[in-house]
Coordinates of C-alpha atoms in Angstrom, one line a residue:
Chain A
X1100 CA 16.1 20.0 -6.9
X1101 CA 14.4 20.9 -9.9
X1102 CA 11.3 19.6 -11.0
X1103 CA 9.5 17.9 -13.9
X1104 CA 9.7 19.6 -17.0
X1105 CA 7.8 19.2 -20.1
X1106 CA 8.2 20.8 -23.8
X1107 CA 6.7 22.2 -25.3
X1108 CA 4.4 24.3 -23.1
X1109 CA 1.8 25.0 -26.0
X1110 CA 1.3 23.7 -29.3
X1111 CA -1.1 24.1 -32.4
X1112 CA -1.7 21.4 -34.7
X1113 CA -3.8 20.6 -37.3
X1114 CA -5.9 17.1 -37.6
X1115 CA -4.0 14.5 -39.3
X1116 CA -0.7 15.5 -38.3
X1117 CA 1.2 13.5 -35.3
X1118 CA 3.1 15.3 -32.2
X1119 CA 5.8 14.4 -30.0
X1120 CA 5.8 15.8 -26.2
X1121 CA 8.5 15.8 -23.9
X1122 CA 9.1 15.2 -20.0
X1123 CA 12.1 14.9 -17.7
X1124 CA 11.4 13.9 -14.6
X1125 CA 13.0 15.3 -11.0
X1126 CA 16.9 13.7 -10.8
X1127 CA 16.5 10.5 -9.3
X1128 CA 13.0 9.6 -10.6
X1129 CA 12.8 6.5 -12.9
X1130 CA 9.4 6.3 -13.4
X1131 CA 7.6 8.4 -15.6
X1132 CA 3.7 8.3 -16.6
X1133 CA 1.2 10.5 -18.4
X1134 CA -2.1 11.8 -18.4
X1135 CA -4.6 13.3 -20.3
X1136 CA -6.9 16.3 -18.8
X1137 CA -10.1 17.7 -20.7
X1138 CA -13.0 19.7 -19.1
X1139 CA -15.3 16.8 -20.0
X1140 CA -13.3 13.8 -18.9
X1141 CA -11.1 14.8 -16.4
X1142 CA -7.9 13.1 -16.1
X1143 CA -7.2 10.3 -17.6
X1144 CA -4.2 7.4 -17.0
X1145 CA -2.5 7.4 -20.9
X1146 CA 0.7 5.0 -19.7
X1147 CA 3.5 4.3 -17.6
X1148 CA 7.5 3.8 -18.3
X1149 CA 10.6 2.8 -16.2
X1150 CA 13.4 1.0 -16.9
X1151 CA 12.5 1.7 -20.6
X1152 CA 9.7 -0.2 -20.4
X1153 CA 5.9 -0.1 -20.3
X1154 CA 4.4 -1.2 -17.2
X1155 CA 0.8 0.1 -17.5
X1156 CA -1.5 1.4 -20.5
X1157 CA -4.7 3.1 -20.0
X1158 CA -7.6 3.0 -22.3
X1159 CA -6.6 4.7 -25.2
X1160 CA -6.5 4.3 -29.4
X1161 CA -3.0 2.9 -30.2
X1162 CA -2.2 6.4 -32.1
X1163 CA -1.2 7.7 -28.6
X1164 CA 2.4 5.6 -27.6
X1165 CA 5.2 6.5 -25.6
X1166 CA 8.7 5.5 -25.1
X1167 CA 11.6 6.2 -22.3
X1168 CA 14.9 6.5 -22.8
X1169 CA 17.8 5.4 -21.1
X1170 CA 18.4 8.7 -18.9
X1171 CA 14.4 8.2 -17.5
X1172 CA 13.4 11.1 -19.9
X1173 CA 10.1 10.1 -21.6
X1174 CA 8.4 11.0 -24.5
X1175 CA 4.7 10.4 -25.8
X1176 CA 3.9 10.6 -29.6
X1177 CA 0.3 11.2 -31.2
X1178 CA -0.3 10.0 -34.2
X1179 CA -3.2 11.3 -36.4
X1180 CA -4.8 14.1 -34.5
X1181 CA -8.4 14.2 -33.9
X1182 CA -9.8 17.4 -32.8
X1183 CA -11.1 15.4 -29.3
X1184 CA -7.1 15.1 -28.6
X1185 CA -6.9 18.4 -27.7
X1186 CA -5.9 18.5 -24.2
X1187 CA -3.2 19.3 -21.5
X1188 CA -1.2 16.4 -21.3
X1189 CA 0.6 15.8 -17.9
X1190 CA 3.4 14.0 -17.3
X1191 CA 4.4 13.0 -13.5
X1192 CA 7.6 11.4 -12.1
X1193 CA 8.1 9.8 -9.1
X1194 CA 10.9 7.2 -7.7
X1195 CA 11.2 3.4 -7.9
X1196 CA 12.6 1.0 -5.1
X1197 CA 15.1 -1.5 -5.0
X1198 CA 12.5 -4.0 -5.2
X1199 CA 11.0 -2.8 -8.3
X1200 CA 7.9 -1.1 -7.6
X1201 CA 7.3 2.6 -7.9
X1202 CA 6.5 4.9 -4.9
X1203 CA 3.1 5.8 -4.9
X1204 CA 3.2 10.1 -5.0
X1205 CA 3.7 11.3 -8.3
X1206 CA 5.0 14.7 -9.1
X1207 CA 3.5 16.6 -12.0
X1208 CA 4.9 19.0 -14.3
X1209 CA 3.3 22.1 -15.9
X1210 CA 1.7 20.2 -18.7
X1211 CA 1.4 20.4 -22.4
X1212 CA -1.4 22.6 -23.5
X1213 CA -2.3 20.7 -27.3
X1214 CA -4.9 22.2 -29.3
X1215 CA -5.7 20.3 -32.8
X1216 CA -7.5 22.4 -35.2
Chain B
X1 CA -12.5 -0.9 -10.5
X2 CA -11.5 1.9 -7.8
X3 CA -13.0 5.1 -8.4
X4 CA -12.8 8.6 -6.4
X5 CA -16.3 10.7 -6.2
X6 CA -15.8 14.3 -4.7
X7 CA -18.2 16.7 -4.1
X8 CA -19.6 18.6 -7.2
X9 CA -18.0 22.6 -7.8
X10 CA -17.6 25.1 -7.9
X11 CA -17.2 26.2 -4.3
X12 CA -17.6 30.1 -3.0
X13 CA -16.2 31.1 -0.4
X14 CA -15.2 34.5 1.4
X15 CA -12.0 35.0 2.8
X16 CA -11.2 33.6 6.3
X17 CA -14.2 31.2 5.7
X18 CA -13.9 27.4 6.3
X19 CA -13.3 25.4 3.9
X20 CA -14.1 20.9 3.8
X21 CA -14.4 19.4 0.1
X22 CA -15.7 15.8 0.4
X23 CA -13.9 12.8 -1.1
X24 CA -15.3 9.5 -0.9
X25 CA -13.5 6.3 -2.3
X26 CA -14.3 2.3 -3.4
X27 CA -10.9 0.4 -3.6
X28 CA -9.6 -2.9 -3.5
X29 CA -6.8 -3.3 -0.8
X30 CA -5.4 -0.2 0.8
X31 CA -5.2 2.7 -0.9
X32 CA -2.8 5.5 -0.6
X33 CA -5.2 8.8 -0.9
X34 CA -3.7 12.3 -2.2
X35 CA -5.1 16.2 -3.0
X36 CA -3.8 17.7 -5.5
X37 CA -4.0 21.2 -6.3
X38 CA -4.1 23.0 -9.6
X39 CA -4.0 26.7 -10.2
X40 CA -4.9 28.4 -13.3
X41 CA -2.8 27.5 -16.3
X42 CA -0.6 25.3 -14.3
X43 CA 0.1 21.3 -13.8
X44 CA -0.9 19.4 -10.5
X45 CA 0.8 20.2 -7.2
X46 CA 0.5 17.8 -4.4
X47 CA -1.1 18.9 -1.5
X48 CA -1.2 16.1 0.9
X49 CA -1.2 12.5 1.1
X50 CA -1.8 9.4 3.6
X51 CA -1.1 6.0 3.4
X52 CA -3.1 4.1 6.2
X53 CA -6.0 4.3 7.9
X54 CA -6.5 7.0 10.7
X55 CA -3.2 8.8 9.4
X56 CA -4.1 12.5 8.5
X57 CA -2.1 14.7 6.0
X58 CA -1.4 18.3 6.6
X59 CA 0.3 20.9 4.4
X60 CA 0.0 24.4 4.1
X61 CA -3.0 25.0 6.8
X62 CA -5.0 22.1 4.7
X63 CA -5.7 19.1 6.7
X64 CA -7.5 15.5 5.4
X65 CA -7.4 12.5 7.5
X66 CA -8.0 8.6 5.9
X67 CA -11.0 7.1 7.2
X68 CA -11.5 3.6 6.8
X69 CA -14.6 2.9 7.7
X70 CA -16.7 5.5 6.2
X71 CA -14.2 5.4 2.7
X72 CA -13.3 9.1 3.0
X73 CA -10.6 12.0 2.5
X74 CA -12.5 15.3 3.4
X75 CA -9.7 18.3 3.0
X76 CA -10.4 20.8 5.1
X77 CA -9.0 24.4 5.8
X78 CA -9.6 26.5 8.4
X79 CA -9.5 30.0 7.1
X80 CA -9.2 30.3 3.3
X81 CA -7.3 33.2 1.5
X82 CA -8.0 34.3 -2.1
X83 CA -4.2 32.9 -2.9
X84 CA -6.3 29.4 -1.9
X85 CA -8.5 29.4 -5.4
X86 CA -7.8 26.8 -7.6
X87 CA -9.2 23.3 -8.4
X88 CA -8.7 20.5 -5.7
X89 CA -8.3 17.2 -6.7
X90 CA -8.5 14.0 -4.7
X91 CA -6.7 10.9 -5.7
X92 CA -5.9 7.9 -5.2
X93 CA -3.4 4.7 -5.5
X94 CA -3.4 1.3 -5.0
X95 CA 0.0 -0.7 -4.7
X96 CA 1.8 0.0 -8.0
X97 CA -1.5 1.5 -10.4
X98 CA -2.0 4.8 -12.0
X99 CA -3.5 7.3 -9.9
X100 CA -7.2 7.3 -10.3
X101 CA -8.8 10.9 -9.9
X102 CA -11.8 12.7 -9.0
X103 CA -13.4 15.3 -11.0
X104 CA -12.4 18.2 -9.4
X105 CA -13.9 20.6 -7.0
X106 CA -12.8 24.1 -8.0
X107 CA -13.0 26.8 -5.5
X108 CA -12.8 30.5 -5.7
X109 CA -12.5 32.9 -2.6
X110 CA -13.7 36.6 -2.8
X111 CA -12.0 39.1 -0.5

């Protein structure tokens, strides 16, 4: 089964300008979130998705949103780059149950390295 | 809120040396606790995971059992190899909440 994929793998912007990333998660997986990993902060909890909704946020400026679409892929848009958004954003899938909650083990992709010069 | 402290990095080791990285928790509830790995250039792999108390996760020759009483999740590895350099990760999850992460413990084994 293959696993999550994000696009790009690297990108180069400059501040002011916005960025959309992209993640599929593994077949099967409805819930999709993303994180935020700098050397100085670690990794940080941006937001979660499934069933095209938001279920959690994380502490972050409003110029960072998401959005899933209908076949679980996710994608998370950055508006107005600062040069402390550079960072490899993460994005990890993992399934949901009948009742409605998602399974606790998330499965990471290879990340988005974003540097913002 | 819950938080994760593991032990500061980096950690040197030579080959065929023994290996613990100490993870200490506060949570609300019962926690599921996880390692993650992450090699150079690369997203998060998970390592190993437990969901109650006393239950210990194995994977790969790395080993970390849930204490409840003393809040831990030490991995440990019996004989590292240089392939075993990365940064380790310990995590953690409460019912249906974002993973909450430790720093990072990154080790590096010389041959």
């Amino acid at each position: 089964k293959a696993g999550v994929t994000q696009t790009p793998r690297y990108l180069i912007k400059t501040r002011g300008q916005q960025v959309t990333l992209s993640c599929s998660p593994i077949s099967g997986h409805r819930s999709v979130s993303w994180y935020q990993q700098t050397p100085g902060q670690g990794l940080q909890f941006l937001f979660e998705y499934f069933s095209e909704t938001q279920r959690n946020k994380g502490n972050f400026p409003g110029r960072f949103s998401g959005r899933q679409f209908s076949n679980s892929r996710s994608e998370m848009n950055v508006s107005t780059l600062e040069l402390g958004d550079s960072a490899l954003y993460l994005c990890a899938s993992s399934l949901v149950y009948a009742s409605g909650g998602a399974e606790d083990t998330q499965y990471f992709g290879p990340g988005t390295r974003l540097t913002v010069l | 809120g819950d938080s994760v402290t593991q032990m500061e990095g980096p950690v040197t080791l030579s080959e065929e040396a023994f290996l613990t990285i100490n993870c200490t928790y506060t949570a609300t509830g019962y926690p599921s606790l996880f390692w993650y790995v992450q090699y150079p250039g690369e997203g998060l792999q998970l390592l190993l995971k437990a969901t109650k108390a006393d239950d210990k996760g194995s994977n790969k020759g790395f080993e970390a059992t849930y204490r409840k009483e003393t809040t831990s999740f030490h991995l440990e590895k019996g004989s590292v190899q240089v392939s075993d350099s990365a940064v380790y990760f310990c995590a953690l999850s409460s019912g249906n909440t974002p993973l909450v992460f430790g720093k990072g413990t990154r080790l590096s084994v010389i041959a």
